[in-house]
């Protein structure tokens, strides 16, 4: 009887699942809120937990500047033209096993770092390929019709051209300004806009750090914090610099939901230029506190080689990802070995 029952079950399996190997090959993998990995042949309806569609390298973003396509007017004015494309359907693995629906400018969070010189004429061709309305609002000085607030750009290919003179000197954020504003910002529609003085700045190893937070469970409280989106990235991948070389960091705080953020540097102090609009530093410190969209320029040199932390001195933020490290190499040894760091 037992043998007959086992045979019957075996035959049933063959009858009910004749293409078992084919079904297995169609298994989809996704990750739940708790981090559990699920495999199923059913439809995965939550886009937040499918395979990541966005590849983002925080180390590449750190020192990457977009100067646009450059041309000259007859009067000698420099014209810089950019194309910025908004999308809101991408999925990014922001931490191992944690997938988040990011809204992007040119496919990344943050969007590209736009850079120009004071007085340049900027032309930004904005294309909204998202399913929602979006804009670009630049902090700085420009005409009202270029402010990116009332000129709503429709979804599915809507277009608008922002055209204005670059200014003032400094580091400024840009971001979507469609309501509800916090939703568009927390999903990632922001970037950095640097305006250099006409006389230039002292040569330095320059980098951009956007301080941001991620609300991955949509309760208006951030679950992760970071410099340049990926929690703990610069702790596991230290930023290599040299002793006795000027480091310039353009820092912008884009953390939503929390009223303040801060930036503490270990083993050193830095000259700080709030908003970067003045060429003379306002103070010399190792810690600044920033409200949302507040920003500035930090300049420093390291005397001694070694590993040095930088992080939020608000401990909750650093323990949830906003912490990194500089690996300071001895410049004499670097020169001797032909190694270069920064730009």
CSV table of C-alpha atoms in Angstrom, one decimal:
chain,number,residue,atom,x,y,z
A,1,UNK,CA,0.0,0.0,0.0
A,2,UNK,CA,2.8,2.4,0.9
A,3,UNK,CA,4.7,1.6,-2.2
A,4,UNK,CA,1.5,2.1,-4.3
A,5,UNK,CA,0.9,5.5,-2.7
A,6,UNK,CA,4.5,6.7,-3.3
A,7,UNK,CA,4.2,5.6,-6.9
A,8,UNK,CA,0.9,7.4,-7.3
A,9,UNK,CA,2.4,10.7,-5.9
A,10,UNK,CA,5.4,10.3,-8.2
A,11,UNK,CA,3.2,9.9,-11.2
A,12,UNK,CA,1.1,12.9,-10.1
A,13,UNK,CA,4.1,15.1,-9.9
A,14,UNK,CA,5.0,14.1,-13.4
A,15,UNK,CA,1.5,14.8,-14.6
A,16,UNK,CA,1.0,18.1,-12.8
A,17,UNK,CA,4.5,19.5,-13.4
A,18,UNK,CA,5.7,18.2,-16.7
A,19,UNK,CA,7.9,21.2,-17.3
A,20,UNK,CA,9.4,21.7,-13.8
A,21,UNK,CA,12.8,22.7,-15.1
A,22,UNK,CA,11.2,25.3,-17.3
A,23,UNK,CA,9.3,26.7,-14.4
A,24,UNK,CA,12.4,26.9,-12.3
A,25,UNK,CA,14.2,28.8,-15.0
A,26,UNK,CA,11.5,31.5,-14.8
A,27,UNK,CA,12.0,32.1,-11.0
A,28,UNK,CA,12.3,35.8,-10.2
A,29,UNK,CA,14.4,37.0,-7.2
A,30,UNK,CA,13.6,40.0,-5.0
A,31,UNK,CA,14.3,41.2,-1.5
A,32,UNK,CA,11.7,42.0,1.1
A,33,UNK,CA,11.7,44.9,3.6
A,34,UNK,CA,13.3,42.7,6.2
A,35,UNK,CA,16.1,41.7,3.8
A,36,UNK,CA,14.8,38.2,3.2
A,37,UNK,CA,15.5,36.9,-0.4
A,38,UNK,CA,12.4,35.5,-2.1
A,39,UNK,CA,12.3,33.5,-5.3
A,40,UNK,CA,9.0,33.1,-7.1
A,41,UNK,CA,7.5,32.4,-10.5
A,42,UNK,CA,4.7,34.8,-9.7
A,43,UNK,CA,4.6,38.5,-10.7
A,44,UNK,CA,6.8,40.8,-8.7
A,45,UNK,CA,4.6,43.8,-8.2
A,46,UNK,CA,6.8,45.9,-5.9
A,47,UNK,CA,9.3,47.8,-8.1
A,48,UNK,CA,11.4,48.7,-5.1
A,49,UNK,CA,12.8,45.2,-4.7
A,50,UNK,CA,13.6,44.1,-8.2
A,51,UNK,CA,17.2,44.0,-9.6
A,52,UNK,CA,18.9,47.3,-9.5
A,53,UNK,CA,18.7,49.3,-12.7
A,54,UNK,CA,21.0,52.1,-11.7
A,55,UNK,CA,24.8,51.8,-11.5
A,56,UNK,CA,26.3,54.6,-9.5
A,57,UNK,CA,30.0,54.9,-8.5
A,58,UNK,CA,30.4,57.4,-5.6
A,59,UNK,CA,34.2,57.5,-6.2
A,60,UNK,CA,33.7,58.5,-9.8
A,61,UNK,CA,31.0,61.1,-8.9
A,62,UNK,CA,33.3,62.6,-6.2
A,63,UNK,CA,35.6,64.3,-8.7
A,64,UNK,CA,33.4,64.4,-11.9
A,65,UNK,CA,32.4,67.9,-13.2
A,66,UNK,CA,30.2,68.6,-16.2
A,67,UNK,CA,31.4,71.8,-17.9
A,68,UNK,CA,28.8,71.4,-20.7
A,69,UNK,CA,29.3,71.9,-24.5
A,70,UNK,CA,31.3,75.2,-24.8
A,71,UNK,CA,30.9,77.8,-27.5
A,72,UNK,CA,31.5,81.6,-27.9
A,73,UNK,CA,29.2,84.4,-28.9
A,74,UNK,CA,30.5,87.2,-31.1
A,75,UNK,CA,31.0,89.5,-28.1
A,76,UNK,CA,33.2,86.8,-26.5
A,77,UNK,CA,30.7,85.5,-24.0
A,78,UNK,CA,31.2,81.8,-23.1
A,79,UNK,CA,28.1,79.7,-23.7
A,80,UNK,CA,27.7,76.4,-21.9
A,81,UNK,CA,25.0,74.0,-23.0
A,82,UNK,CA,23.8,71.0,-20.9
A,83,UNK,CA,21.1,68.3,-21.3
A,84,UNK,CA,19.4,67.1,-18.1
A,85,UNK,CA,16.9,64.3,-18.3
A,86,UNK,CA,14.6,63.5,-15.4
A,87,UNK,CA,13.2,59.9,-14.8
A,88,UNK,CA,11.2,58.5,-11.9
A,89,UNK,CA,11.1,54.8,-12.6
A,90,UNK,CA,14.6,53.6,-11.8
A,91,UNK,CA,15.6,51.2,-9.0
A,92,UNK,CA,18.9,51.5,-7.2
A,93,UNK,CA,20.6,49.1,-4.8
A,94,UNK,CA,21.6,51.7,-2.2
A,95,UNK,CA,22.9,49.2,0.3
A,96,UNK,CA,23.4,45.4,0.0
A,97,UNK,CA,20.0,43.9,-0.4
A,98,UNK,CA,18.2,47.3,-0.1
A,99,UNK,CA,16.6,48.5,-3.3
A,100,UNK,CA,15.0,52.0,-3.6
A,101,UNK,CA,12.9,53.7,-6.3
A,102,UNK,CA,15.2,56.6,-7.2
A,103,UNK,CA,14.1,59.7,-9.2
A,104,UNK,CA,17.1,60.8,-11.2
A,105,UNK,CA,18.7,63.5,-13.2
A,106,UNK,CA,20.7,61.9,-16.0
A,107,UNK,CA,20.3,58.5,-14.4
A,108,UNK,CA,22.0,59.1,-11.0
A,109,UNK,CA,21.5,60.4,-7.5
A,110,UNK,CA,22.8,63.0,-7.1
A,111,UNK,CA,22.5,64.3,-10.7
A,112,UNK,CA,25.5,65.7,-12.6
A,113,UNK,CA,27.7,68.4,-11.0
A,114,UNK,CA,27.1,71.4,-13.3
A,115,UNK,CA,30.1,73.7,-13.4
A,116,UNK,CA,30.6,77.1,-15.0
A,117,UNK,CA,32.4,80.5,-14.5
A,118,UNK,CA,30.7,83.6,-13.3
A,119,UNK,CA,29.2,85.5,-16.2
A,120,UNK,CA,28.9,82.4,-18.6
A,121,UNK,CA,25.6,82.1,-20.4
A,122,UNK,CA,24.0,78.8,-19.5
A,123,UNK,CA,21.6,76.9,-21.6
A,124,UNK,CA,20.1,73.8,-19.9
A,125,UNK,CA,17.9,71.6,-22.1
A,126,UNK,CA,15.6,69.8,-19.7
A,127,UNK,CA,13.7,66.7,-20.8
A,128,UNK,CA,11.2,65.1,-18.5
A,129,UNK,CA,11.0,61.4,-19.3
A,130,UNK,CA,9.3,60.6,-16.0
A,131,UNK,CA,5.7,59.7,-15.4
A,132,UNK,CA,5.2,62.7,-13.1
A,133,UNK,CA,5.6,66.4,-13.5
A,134,UNK,CA,9.2,67.7,-12.8
A,135,UNK,CA,11.3,70.9,-13.1
A,136,UNK,CA,14.8,72.1,-12.2
A,137,UNK,CA,15.1,75.0,-9.7
A,138,UNK,CA,18.6,76.4,-9.5
A,139,UNK,CA,19.7,78.3,-6.4
A,140,UNK,CA,21.4,81.5,-7.5
A,141,UNK,CA,20.4,84.6,-9.5
A,142,UNK,CA,18.3,84.4,-12.6
A,143,UNK,CA,15.0,85.8,-14.2
A,144,UNK,CA,11.7,84.7,-12.7
A,145,UNK,CA,10.7,82.7,-15.7
A,146,UNK,CA,13.8,80.6,-15.3
A,147,UNK,CA,13.1,79.7,-11.6
A,148,UNK,CA,11.7,76.2,-12.2
A,149,UNK,CA,8.7,76.7,-9.9
A,150,UNK,CA,5.7,77.8,-12.0
A,151,UNK,CA,6.9,76.5,-15.4
A,152,UNK,CA,5.8,72.9,-14.7
A,153,UNK,CA,7.2,70.4,-17.3
A,154,UNK,CA,4.8,67.6,-18.2
A,155,UNK,CA,5.7,63.9,-18.1
A,156,UNK,CA,6.6,61.5,-20.9
A,157,UNK,CA,8.9,63.8,-22.9
A,158,UNK,CA,8.0,67.3,-21.8
A,159,UNK,CA,10.7,69.9,-22.5
A,160,UNK,CA,11.9,73.2,-21.2
A,161,UNK,CA,15.1,75.3,-21.8
A,162,UNK,CA,16.5,77.2,-18.8
A,163,UNK,CA,18.7,80.0,-19.9
A,164,UNK,CA,20.5,82.4,-17.6
A,165,UNK,CA,23.9,83.9,-16.6
A,166,UNK,CA,25.9,81.9,-14.2
A,167,UNK,CA,26.1,83.6,-10.8
A,168,UNK,CA,26.9,84.3,-8.1
A,169,UNK,CA,30.2,82.7,-7.3
A,170,UNK,CA,29.9,79.7,-5.0
A,171,UNK,CA,28.3,76.3,-4.7
A,172,UNK,CA,24.6,76.0,-5.1
A,173,UNK,CA,22.1,73.1,-5.2
A,174,UNK,CA,19.6,72.5,-7.9
A,175,UNK,CA,16.5,70.4,-7.4
A,176,UNK,CA,13.0,69.6,-8.6
A,177,UNK,CA,10.4,72.1,-7.3
A,178,UNK,CA,7.1,70.3,-7.9
A,179,UNK,CA,4.8,69.7,-5.0
A,180,UNK,CA,4.9,67.7,-2.8
A,181,UNK,CA,8.4,69.0,-2.8
A,182,UNK,CA,9.8,66.7,-0.1
A,183,UNK,CA,8.7,63.7,-2.1
A,184,UNK,CA,10.7,64.8,-5.2
A,185,UNK,CA,13.8,65.7,-3.2
A,186,UNK,CA,13.9,62.6,-0.9
A,187,UNK,CA,13.6,60.4,-4.0
A,188,UNK,CA,16.7,62.0,-5.5
A,189,UNK,CA,16.0,64.9,-7.9
A,190,UNK,CA,18.8,67.2,-6.9
A,191,UNK,CA,22.4,68.0,-7.8
A,192,UNK,CA,25.2,70.5,-7.4
A,193,UNK,CA,25.8,73.7,-9.4
A,194,UNK,CA,29.3,75.3,-9.0
A,195,UNK,CA,30.1,78.8,-10.2
A,196,UNK,CA,33.8,79.6,-10.3
A,197,UNK,CA,35.2,83.1,-9.9
A,198,UNK,CA,36.6,84.7,-13.1
A,199,UNK,CA,40.0,84.8,-11.5
A,200,UNK,CA,39.8,81.2,-10.6
A,201,UNK,CA,40.7,79.5,-7.3
A,202,UNK,CA,44.0,78.1,-6.1
A,203,UNK,CA,44.7,74.7,-7.7
A,204,UNK,CA,43.5,71.9,-5.5
A,205,UNK,CA,42.3,68.3,-5.4
A,206,UNK,CA,38.6,69.1,-5.7
A,207,UNK,CA,35.6,66.9,-4.8
A,208,UNK,CA,31.9,67.1,-4.2
A,209,UNK,CA,30.0,65.6,-1.3
A,210,UNK,CA,26.2,65.7,-1.2
A,211,UNK,CA,24.9,64.8,2.2
A,212,UNK,CA,21.7,62.9,1.7
A,213,UNK,CA,19.3,60.6,3.5
A,214,UNK,CA,17.0,57.7,2.3
A,215,UNK,CA,13.5,57.0,3.6
A,216,UNK,CA,13.3,53.4,2.4
A,217,UNK,CA,10.1,52.5,4.3
A,218,UNK,CA,8.2,55.8,3.5
A,219,UNK,CA,7.4,56.8,7.1
A,220,UNK,CA,9.0,60.3,6.7
A,221,UNK,CA,12.0,59.3,8.8
A,222,UNK,CA,15.3,58.4,7.1
A,223,UNK,CA,16.6,54.9,7.4
A,224,UNK,CA,20.1,55.6,5.9
A,225,UNK,CA,22.4,58.6,5.7
A,226,UNK,CA,25.4,59.1,3.4
A,227,UNK,CA,27.8,61.3,1.6
A,228,UNK,CA,27.0,60.8,-2.1
A,229,UNK,CA,24.1,58.3,-1.6
A,230,UNK,CA,25.7,55.0,-0.7
A,231,UNK,CA,25.9,54.5,3.1
A,232,UNK,CA,29.4,53.7,4.5
A,233,UNK,CA,30.9,53.8,1.0
A,234,UNK,CA,33.9,56.0,1.7
A,235,UNK,CA,34.6,54.1,4.9
A,236,UNK,CA,35.0,50.9,2.9
A,237,UNK,CA,36.6,52.7,0.0
A,238,UNK,CA,38.7,55.5,1.5
A,239,UNK,CA,39.3,58.6,-0.5
A,240,UNK,CA,43.0,58.7,-1.3
A,241,UNK,CA,44.8,62.1,-1.1
A,242,UNK,CA,48.3,63.3,-0.4
A,243,UNK,CA,50.0,65.1,2.4
A,244,UNK,CA,50.8,68.8,1.8
A,245,UNK,CA,48.3,69.2,-1.0
A,246,UNK,CA,45.3,71.5,-0.9
A,247,UNK,CA,42.0,69.6,-0.7
A,248,UNK,CA,38.8,71.5,-1.6
A,249,UNK,CA,35.4,69.9,-0.8
A,250,UNK,CA,32.2,71.4,-2.1
A,251,UNK,CA,29.7,70.2,0.5
A,252,UNK,CA,25.9,70.4,0.1
A,253,UNK,CA,23.3,69.2,2.6
A,254,UNK,CA,20.2,67.7,0.9
A,255,UNK,CA,18.9,65.6,3.9
A,256,UNK,CA,15.1,65.8,4.1
A,257,UNK,CA,13.0,65.3,7.2
A,258,UNK,CA,15.9,66.2,9.6
A,259,UNK,CA,16.4,69.9,10.6
A,260,UNK,CA,20.2,69.7,10.8
A,261,UNK,CA,23.2,67.8,9.6
A,262,UNK,CA,26.9,68.3,10.2
A,263,UNK,CA,30.4,67.5,8.9
A,264,UNK,CA,33.3,66.7,11.2
A,265,UNK,CA,36.9,66.1,10.0
A,266,UNK,CA,39.3,64.1,12.1
A,267,UNK,CA,43.0,65.0,12.8
A,268,UNK,CA,42.7,68.4,11.1
A,269,UNK,CA,40.8,71.7,10.7
A,270,UNK,CA,39.6,73.4,7.6
A,271,UNK,CA,38.9,76.9,6.3
A,272,UNK,CA,35.2,77.2,5.6
A,273,UNK,CA,33.5,79.5,3.1
A,274,UNK,CA,29.7,79.5,3.6
A,275,UNK,CA,28.0,79.1,0.2
A,276,UNK,CA,31.4,79.8,-1.3
A,277,UNK,CA,30.4,83.4,-2.3
A,278,UNK,CA,33.3,85.0,-0.5
A,279,UNK,CA,36.9,84.3,-1.4
A,280,UNK,CA,38.0,84.8,2.2
A,281,UNK,CA,37.1,82.0,4.7
A,282,UNK,CA,34.7,82.9,7.5
A,283,UNK,CA,36.2,80.6,10.0
A,284,UNK,CA,38.7,77.8,10.8
A,285,UNK,CA,37.1,74.7,12.3
A,286,UNK,CA,36.7,70.9,12.3
A,287,UNK,CA,32.9,70.8,12.4
A,288,UNK,CA,30.1,72.7,10.6
A,289,UNK,CA,26.3,72.4,11.1
A,290,UNK,CA,24.0,72.7,8.0
A,291,UNK,CA,20.3,73.0,7.5
A,292,UNK,CA,18.6,71.6,4.5
A,293,UNK,CA,20.2,72.9,1.2
A,294,UNK,CA,22.8,74.8,3.2
A,295,UNK,CA,26.2,74.4,1.7
A,296,UNK,CA,29.8,75.7,1.5
A,297,UNK,CA,33.4,75.1,0.6
A,298,UNK,CA,36.0,73.4,2.8
A,299,UNK,CA,39.7,73.7,2.3
A,300,UNK,CA,42.5,71.9,4.1
A,301,UNK,CA,45.8,70.1,3.9
A,302,UNK,CA,47.0,67.1,5.9
A,303,UNK,CA,50.5,67.1,7.4
A,304,UNK,CA,50.7,63.5,8.6
A,305,UNK,CA,49.9,60.4,6.5
A,306,UNK,CA,47.4,57.8,7.7
A,307,UNK,CA,43.7,57.1,7.9
A,308,UNK,CA,41.3,59.9,9.1
A,309,UNK,CA,37.6,59.7,9.5
A,310,UNK,CA,35.1,62.3,8.4
A,311,UNK,CA,31.4,62.0,9.4
A,312,UNK,CA,28.3,63.5,10.9
A,313,UNK,CA,28.8,64.4,14.5
A,314,UNK,CA,25.1,63.7,14.9
A,315,UNK,CA,25.9,60.1,16.0
A,316,UNK,CA,22.6,58.6,14.6
A,317,UNK,CA,23.6,59.8,11.1
A,318,UNK,CA,27.1,58.3,11.2
A,319,UNK,CA,25.9,55.0,12.6
A,320,UNK,CA,23.4,54.8,9.8
A,321,UNK,CA,25.9,55.4,7.0
A,322,UNK,CA,27.1,59.0,7.0
A,323,UNK,CA,30.8,58.2,7.7
A,324,UNK,CA,33.9,58.0,5.5
A,325,UNK,CA,37.6,58.0,5.5
A,326,UNK,CA,40.5,59.8,3.9
A,327,UNK,CA,43.6,57.7,3.3
A,328,UNK,CA,46.4,60.3,3.4
A,329,UNK,CA,49.5,59.2,1.5
A,330,UNK,CA,52.9,60.7,2.0
A,331,UNK,CA,53.5,63.0,-0.9
A,332,UNK,CA,57.2,62.3,-1.1
A,333,UNK,CA,56.6,58.6,-1.4
A,334,UNK,CA,53.8,59.1,-3.9
A,335,UNK,CA,56.0,61.3,-6.1
A,336,UNK,CA,58.8,58.8,-5.8
A,337,UNK,CA,56.5,55.9,-6.9
A,338,UNK,CA,54.8,57.9,-9.6
A,339,UNK,CA,51.3,57.7,-7.9
A,340,UNK,CA,48.7,60.5,-8.3
A,341,UNK,CA,45.5,61.1,-6.4
A,342,UNK,CA,42.7,63.4,-7.2
A,343,UNK,CA,42.8,65.9,-10.1
